[in-house]
């Protein structure tokens, strides 16, 4: 099955905001619909293929699917290596506007994340930046990048990352958010 929106997870997550999506290591992932992941035997992938749908939001079973309900319920309280805190928001957006609009919105958000990684990653901050890109809105990310433009390029990568993390923490605190995975 060919997927039209490869960076939109079948369950509703944005693969673009996952740290493994931005990894250059062998453990890197191009999304749950990539060739390597579709061969892994994920129950959501198997189900989507069987039903001929791109994502759970397109499935006729939809809200009545026990597997999807359980997955979403767990995502409201816990994260894995990727932040699930916006899964319900993602699903609602996909239901209201469609997968194409979601894909476009996430690509814009991913562009902001790529800027954070390119300018401020010290080799240890990528996951943190992915969480920030998941939880903060586009305006918050743009504010962070604007504030970050004042960070001296003479600083070490570690100092630049620490300065950007402080900016993101301040913005998150203003919105009542915590930029860490929920375990």
Short mmCIF file of C-alpha atoms in Angstrom, two decimals:
data_model
loop_
_atom_site.label_atom_id
_atom_site.label_comp_id
_atom_site.label_asym_id
_atom_site.label_seq_id
_atom_site.Cartn_x
_atom_site.Cartn_y
_atom_site.Cartn_z
CA UNK A 1 0.00 0.00 0.00
CA UNK A 2 1.31 3.43 -0.91
CA UNK A 3 0.80 6.07 1.74
CA UNK A 4 0.07 9.63 0.63
CA UNK A 5 1.08 11.18 3.99
CA UNK A 6 4.17 9.27 5.14
CA UNK A 7 5.08 11.60 8.02
CA UNK A 8 1.64 11.42 9.64
CA UNK A 9 1.44 8.43 11.94
CA UNK A 10 -1.40 5.99 11.46
CA UNK A 11 -2.47 6.54 15.08
CA UNK A 12 -2.46 10.35 14.69
CA UNK A 13 1.00 11.31 15.89
CA UNK A 14 3.24 13.58 13.86
CA UNK A 15 6.29 11.51 12.93
CA UNK A 16 8.06 14.76 12.04
CA UNK A 17 8.27 15.73 15.72
CA UNK A 18 9.85 12.47 16.85
CA UNK A 19 13.56 12.54 17.77
CA UNK A 20 14.18 9.39 15.74
CA UNK A 21 12.82 11.15 12.64
CA UNK A 22 15.65 13.67 12.96
CA UNK A 23 18.35 11.16 13.84
CA UNK A 24 21.17 10.47 11.42
CA UNK A 25 22.11 7.27 13.28
CA UNK A 26 21.08 3.77 12.21
CA UNK A 27 18.22 3.98 14.71
CA UNK A 28 16.76 6.88 12.71
CA UNK A 29 13.22 6.48 11.44
CA UNK A 30 11.42 8.14 8.54
CA UNK A 31 8.01 7.56 10.09
CA UNK A 32 5.73 4.64 10.83
CA UNK A 33 4.81 4.37 7.14
CA UNK A 34 8.42 4.10 5.96
CA UNK A 35 9.65 0.86 4.41
CA UNK A 36 11.64 -0.13 7.49
CA UNK A 37 8.72 0.49 9.88
CA UNK A 38 6.01 -1.12 7.75
CA UNK A 39 8.08 -4.31 7.83
CA UNK A 40 8.16 -4.24 11.66
CA UNK A 41 4.68 -5.67 12.21
CA UNK A 42 3.01 -2.79 14.07
CA UNK A 43 -0.67 -3.63 14.69
CA UNK A 44 -1.75 -0.18 13.46
CA UNK A 45 0.15 -0.65 10.19
CA UNK A 46 -1.28 -4.14 9.72
CA UNK A 47 -4.81 -2.88 10.39
CA UNK A 48 -4.44 0.16 8.09
CA UNK A 49 -3.22 -2.04 5.27
CA UNK A 50 -6.04 -4.51 5.78
CA UNK A 51 -8.67 -1.76 5.78
CA UNK A 52 -7.00 0.29 3.04
CA UNK A 53 -6.84 3.49 5.09
CA UNK A 54 -4.07 6.04 5.53
CA UNK A 55 -4.75 6.65 9.22
CA UNK A 56 -7.12 5.67 12.00
CA UNK A 57 -9.15 8.85 11.47
CA UNK A 58 -10.19 7.51 8.04
CA UNK A 59 -11.25 4.12 9.35
CA UNK A 60 -15.00 3.41 9.41
CA UNK A 61 -14.57 1.80 12.84
CA UNK A 62 -12.95 5.04 14.07
CA UNK A 63 -13.85 5.97 17.64
CA UNK A 64 -15.22 2.46 18.30
CA UNK A 65 -11.86 0.74 17.74
CA UNK A 66 -10.70 -0.69 21.07
CA UNK A 67 -7.01 -0.72 20.08
CA UNK A 68 -7.09 2.96 19.08
CA UNK A 69 -9.10 3.93 22.19
CA UNK A 70 -6.56 2.20 24.44
CA UNK A 71 -3.62 3.77 22.59
CA UNK A 72 -5.14 7.23 22.89
CA UNK A 73 -6.01 6.75 26.58
CA UNK A 74 -2.42 5.75 27.38
CA UNK A 75 -1.18 8.73 25.33
CA UNK A 76 -3.14 11.09 27.58
CA UNK A 77 -1.01 10.10 30.57
CA UNK A 78 2.29 8.65 29.34
CA UNK A 79 4.90 9.12 26.64
CA UNK A 80 7.40 6.72 25.11
CA UNK A 81 10.52 8.11 23.40
CA UNK A 82 8.15 10.55 21.67
CA UNK A 83 5.72 12.99 23.27
CA UNK A 84 2.06 11.91 23.06
CA UNK A 85 0.64 14.96 24.88
CA UNK A 86 -0.85 16.44 21.70
CA UNK A 87 -2.19 13.18 20.23
CA UNK A 88 -5.82 14.10 20.95
CA UNK A 89 -5.30 17.58 19.48
CA UNK A 90 -3.77 15.96 16.38
CA UNK A 91 -6.71 13.57 15.99
CA UNK A 92 -9.24 16.38 16.39
CA UNK A 93 -7.38 18.48 13.79
CA UNK A 94 -7.23 15.55 11.37
CA UNK A 95 -10.94 14.86 11.83
CA UNK A 96 -11.89 18.50 11.29
CA UNK A 97 -9.51 19.54 8.50
CA UNK A 98 -8.21 16.28 7.00
CA UNK A 99 -4.84 14.62 6.71
CA UNK A 100 -3.53 16.93 3.98
CA UNK A 101 -4.06 20.04 6.11
CA UNK A 102 -2.51 18.28 9.11
CA UNK A 103 0.49 17.26 7.03
CA UNK A 104 1.00 20.85 5.85
CA UNK A 105 0.68 22.28 9.38
CA UNK A 106 3.14 19.74 10.72
CA UNK A 107 5.63 20.48 7.96
CA UNK A 108 5.61 24.15 9.01
CA UNK A 109 6.14 23.12 12.64
CA UNK A 110 8.91 20.76 11.55
CA UNK A 111 10.65 23.63 9.74
CA UNK A 112 10.79 25.47 13.08
CA UNK A 113 12.13 22.33 14.76
CA UNK A 114 14.80 21.94 12.06
CA UNK A 115 15.92 25.51 12.76
CA UNK A 116 16.22 24.73 16.47
CA UNK A 117 18.25 21.61 15.75
CA UNK A 118 20.47 23.29 13.14
CA UNK A 119 21.31 26.30 15.29
CA UNK A 120 21.20 25.03 18.88
CA UNK A 121 21.66 21.25 19.07
CA UNK A 122 24.70 20.25 21.07
CA UNK A 123 24.31 16.56 20.25
CA UNK A 124 22.18 16.01 23.36
CA UNK A 125 19.25 18.39 22.95
CA UNK A 126 17.41 16.97 19.92
CA UNK A 127 14.82 15.05 21.96
CA UNK A 128 14.21 18.11 24.11
CA UNK A 129 13.68 20.28 21.03
CA UNK A 130 11.25 17.68 19.65
CA UNK A 131 9.22 17.85 22.87
CA UNK A 132 9.24 21.65 22.69
CA UNK A 133 8.09 21.53 19.05
CA UNK A 134 5.28 19.16 20.05
CA UNK A 135 4.02 21.15 23.04
CA UNK A 136 4.60 24.80 22.13
CA UNK A 137 2.52 26.42 19.41
CA UNK A 138 4.07 27.83 16.25
CA UNK A 139 4.09 31.36 17.67
CA UNK A 140 5.97 30.16 20.75
CA UNK A 141 8.55 28.39 18.61
CA UNK A 142 8.94 31.49 16.44
CA UNK A 143 9.38 33.61 19.58
CA UNK A 144 12.05 31.21 20.82
CA UNK A 145 13.92 31.40 17.53
CA UNK A 146 13.67 35.20 17.50
CA UNK A 147 15.04 35.36 21.06
CA UNK A 148 17.69 32.82 20.12
CA UNK A 149 18.98 35.06 17.35
CA UNK A 150 20.51 37.16 20.16
CA UNK A 151 22.56 34.20 21.44
CA UNK A 152 26.19 34.76 20.57
CA UNK A 153 27.64 32.58 17.84
CA UNK A 154 30.92 32.74 19.76
CA UNK A 155 29.48 30.41 22.42
CA UNK A 156 30.19 26.69 22.38
CA UNK A 157 27.47 24.37 21.09
CA UNK A 158 26.73 23.38 24.68
CA UNK A 159 26.37 26.99 25.79
CA UNK A 160 24.11 27.79 22.84
CA UNK A 161 21.93 24.75 23.57
CA UNK A 162 21.70 25.69 27.25
CA UNK A 163 20.71 29.27 26.35
CA UNK A 164 18.01 28.06 23.94
CA UNK A 165 16.72 25.56 26.49
CA UNK A 166 16.36 28.44 28.99
CA UNK A 167 14.35 30.42 26.42
CA UNK A 168 12.09 27.44 25.71
CA UNK A 169 11.64 26.73 29.43
CA UNK A 170 10.56 30.32 30.04
CA UNK A 171 8.03 30.17 27.20
CA UNK A 172 6.72 26.80 28.38
CA UNK A 173 6.40 28.04 31.96
CA UNK A 174 4.36 31.03 30.75
CA UNK A 175 1.95 28.56 29.13
CA UNK A 176 1.91 26.17 32.09
CA UNK A 177 3.77 23.46 30.18
CA UNK A 178 6.56 21.10 31.23
CA UNK A 179 9.04 20.21 28.50
CA UNK A 180 9.78 16.63 29.43
CA UNK A 181 8.36 13.23 28.68
CA UNK A 182 5.70 11.87 31.01
CA UNK A 183 6.82 8.48 32.32
#
